[in-house]
Coordinates of C-alpha atoms in Angstrom, one line a residue:
M1 CA 0.0 0.0 0.0
L2 CA 1.3 3.4 -1.0
V3 CA 0.9 6.5 1.1
G4 CA 1.9 10.0 -0.1
E5 CA 1.0 13.6 -0.3
G6 CA -0.7 13.5 -3.7
A7 CA -0.4 12.6 -7.4
N8 CA 3.4 13.1 -7.6
E9 CA 3.9 10.4 -5.1
L10 CA 1.0 8.1 -6.0
G11 CA 0.4 8.6 -9.7
D12 CA -3.0 7.4 -10.9
W13 CA -3.5 5.7 -7.5
I14 CA -4.5 9.1 -6.1
K15 CA -7.8 8.8 -8.1
D16 CA -10.9 6.9 -7.1
A17 CA -11.1 3.5 -8.7
P18 CA -13.5 4.4 -11.6
F19 CA -11.4 7.4 -12.6
R20 CA -8.2 5.5 -12.2
M21 CA -9.2 3.2 -15.0
A22 CA -10.6 5.9 -17.3
R23 CA -7.4 6.4 -19.1
R24 CA -7.1 2.7 -20.0
T25 CA -10.7 2.6 -21.1
R26 CA -9.9 5.3 -23.7
R27 CA -6.7 3.7 -24.7
K28 CA -6.3 0.0 -24.1
D29 CA -2.5 0.2 -24.5
A30 CA -2.0 3.1 -22.1
P31 CA -0.6 1.9 -18.8
P32 CA -1.5 3.7 -15.5
V33 CA 0.6 6.7 -14.6
I34 CA 2.9 5.7 -11.8
G35 CA 4.2 8.1 -9.2
V36 CA 7.6 8.8 -7.8
L37 CA 7.2 6.3 -4.9
E38 CA 6.5 3.4 -7.3
S39 CA 9.3 4.5 -9.6
L40 CA 11.8 4.6 -6.7
L41 CA 10.7 1.2 -5.5
R42 CA 11.2 -0.3 -9.0
K43 CA 14.8 1.0 -8.9
V44 CA 15.3 -0.9 -5.6
A45 CA 13.4 -4.0 -6.5
P46 CA 12.3 -4.3 -10.1
D47 CA 9.9 -7.1 -9.4
G48 CA 8.4 -9.4 -6.8
W49 CA 5.7 -7.0 -5.6
T50 CA 2.5 -5.4 -6.7
V51 CA 0.7 -2.2 -5.6
V52 CA -2.8 -3.0 -4.4
D53 CA -3.9 0.1 -2.7
A54 CA -3.0 3.7 -2.0
L55 CA -4.0 6.6 0.2
P56 CA -3.1 10.3 0.4
W57 CA -2.1 11.5 3.9
S58 CA -5.1 13.7 4.0
S59 CA -7.5 10.8 4.1
L60 CA -5.8 9.1 7.0
V61 CA -7.5 11.4 9.5
K62 CA -10.7 9.6 8.7
L63 CA -9.4 6.3 9.7
Q64 CA -9.5 4.9 13.3
Q65 CA -6.4 3.5 14.9
K66 CA -5.6 1.8 18.2
R67 CA -2.0 2.9 18.9
D68 CA -1.1 5.6 21.4
A69 CA 0.4 8.2 19.1
S70 CA 0.0 11.8 18.1
G71 CA 0.3 13.9 15.0
D72 CA 2.0 12.4 12.0
A73 CA 2.9 9.3 14.0
Q74 CA -0.8 8.7 14.6
N75 CA -1.5 9.0 10.9
L76 CA 1.2 6.5 10.0
A77 CA -0.2 4.2 12.7
R78 CA -3.6 4.5 11.0
A79 CA -2.0 3.5 7.7
L80 CA -0.4 0.5 9.3
L81 CA -3.7 -0.5 10.9
R82 CA -5.5 -0.3 7.5
A83 CA -2.8 -2.4 5.9
K84 CA -3.0 -5.0 8.7
E85 CA -6.8 -5.2 8.4
Q86 CA -6.6 -5.6 4.6
R87 CA -3.7 -8.2 5.0
Y88 CA -1.2 -6.1 3.0
D89 CA 2.4 -7.0 3.4
V90 CA 4.1 -3.6 3.2
V91 CA 3.3 0.1 3.6
V92 CA 5.4 2.3 1.3
F93 CA 5.3 6.1 2.0
S94 CA 6.9 9.5 1.9
R95 CA 6.0 12.6 3.9
D96 CA 7.1 16.1 3.1
R97 CA 8.8 17.8 6.1
D98 CA 7.9 21.3 4.7
G99 CA 10.4 23.2 6.7
A100 CA 12.7 22.9 9.8
K101 CA 9.7 23.9 11.9
N102 CA 8.4 20.4 11.3
R103 CA 11.6 18.6 12.5
S104 CA 9.5 16.7 15.1
R105 CA 7.6 15.2 12.1
Q106 CA 10.8 13.8 10.8
V107 CA 11.9 12.5 14.2
E108 CA 8.5 10.8 14.9
I109 CA 8.3 9.1 11.6
D110 CA 11.9 8.0 11.4
A111 CA 11.5 6.4 14.8
I112 CA 8.6 4.3 13.6
V113 CA 10.4 3.2 10.5
T114 CA 13.5 2.3 12.6
E115 CA 11.4 0.4 15.1
S116 CA 9.5 -1.5 12.5
S117 CA 12.8 -2.8 11.0
S118 CA 13.8 -4.4 14.3
T119 CA 10.5 -6.1 15.1
S120 CA 8.5 -9.0 13.6
E121 CA 5.4 -6.9 12.8
S122 CA 3.2 -8.5 10.1
V123 CA 3.2 -5.2 8.1
K124 CA 6.6 -4.0 7.0
V125 CA 7.4 -0.3 6.5
V126 CA 9.3 1.5 3.8
G127 CA 9.5 5.3 4.1
A128 CA 11.1 8.5 5.2
V129 CA 10.4 12.2 5.5
A130 CA 11.5 14.2 2.4
V131 CA 13.6 17.3 3.2
E132 CA 11.9 19.5 2.4
T133 CA 9.5 18.0 -0.1
L134 CA 9.4 15.1 -2.6
E135 CA 10.7 17.4 -5.3
A136 CA 14.1 17.5 -3.5
W137 CA 14.4 13.8 -4.1
V138 CA 13.7 14.4 -7.8
L139 CA 16.3 17.1 -7.8
A140 CA 18.8 14.6 -6.2
A141 CA 17.9 12.2 -9.0
A142 CA 18.6 14.9 -11.6
G143 CA 22.1 15.6 -10.1
D144 CA 21.5 18.6 -7.8
Q145 CA 24.0 18.4 -4.9
K146 CA 22.1 21.2 -2.9
C147 CA 18.7 19.6 -3.2
E148 CA 18.0 19.5 0.5
S149 CA 19.0 23.2 1.1
Y150 CA 16.1 24.7 -0.8
T151 CA 13.0 26.0 1.0
D152 CA 11.0 25.5 -2.2
P153 CA 12.4 22.5 -4.1
A154 CA 9.4 22.5 -6.5
R155 CA 10.3 25.9 -7.7
E156 CA 14.0 24.9 -8.3
L157 CA 12.8 21.8 -10.2
T158 CA 10.7 24.1 -12.5
D159 CA 13.3 26.8 -12.9
R160 CA 16.3 24.5 -13.4
F161 CA 14.8 21.5 -15.2
N162 CA 11.6 22.9 -16.7
V163 CA 9.5 20.4 -14.7
P164 CA 6.2 21.9 -13.6
S165 CA 5.1 21.1 -10.0
K166 CA 2.3 18.9 -11.2
D167 CA 4.1 17.0 -14.0
T168 CA 4.3 13.6 -12.4
C169 CA 5.4 11.9 -15.6
A170 CA 8.4 14.2 -16.0
M171 CA 9.4 13.6 -12.3
V172 CA 9.2 9.9 -12.8
A173 CA 11.3 10.1 -15.9
L174 CA 14.1 11.8 -14.0
V175 CA 14.0 9.2 -11.3
E176 CA 14.0 6.3 -13.9
A177 CA 17.1 7.7 -15.6
A178 CA 19.0 8.3 -12.3
D179 CA 21.8 6.4 -10.7
L180 CA 20.1 5.6 -7.4
S181 CA 23.3 5.4 -5.4
A182 CA 24.4 8.8 -6.7
A183 CA 21.0 10.3 -5.9
A184 CA 21.1 8.9 -2.4
A185 CA 24.5 10.5 -1.8
R186 CA 23.0 13.9 -2.6
S187 CA 20.0 13.6 -0.2
E188 CA 20.2 12.1 3.3
S189 CA 16.4 11.8 3.5
L190 CA 16.3 9.9 0.2
Q191 CA 19.1 7.7 1.5
R192 CA 17.0 6.8 4.5
W193 CA 14.0 5.9 2.3
I194 CA 16.2 3.7 0.0
G195 CA 17.8 2.1 3.1
S196 CA 14.3 1.1 4.4
A197 CA 13.3 -0.2 1.0
R198 CA 16.4 -2.4 0.7
R199 CA 15.8 -3.8 4.2
V200 CA 12.4 -4.9 3.2
F201 CA 12.8 -5.9 -0.5
A202 CA 16.4 -6.8 -1.0
P203 CA 16.1 -10.2 0.7
A204 CA 13.2 -11.0 -1.7
T205 CA 15.3 -10.0 -4.8
A206 CA 18.7 -11.5 -3.8

């Protein structure tokens, strides 16, 4: 199950099911648009898994959860509960930090991911908080050494690489063309995400 901010993370999974299939109804040969999360995961593990569900972070406030948590940690707990109830194996997510003022968001979520890697929980977790937004990870993929220093990575992506903030396909293309190890060296938060993905998926692809 994928969890992200919006279409750039989730691709066509952001749409309700009837609209998700509309593009393929019009063109039978047109595959669904994937998001950056799925494209990153394909770089780590090209096969052996399937996306079966997705949720934007905004919808998680509507779900109930049983864990004692607050803020973003509570929302992630809700996602894990949904995955457990639906018998999904893995939750794959990213969350924008959106500024140093939200450093606690990063600390809370990183702690959950770290904890999950050392337990035998039925639902595995792949994820990290993007500093400052997902677009910084795309900038890292494109070769920008300063990707995590920008307050508005989306603007930098548009100004420097002519990629509009809502052009999911262009972002995915940059990720697909990237050397993942080199991109991780440019972004500590992306490196954390990749590390969590390899812990979960590398044994299955070895």
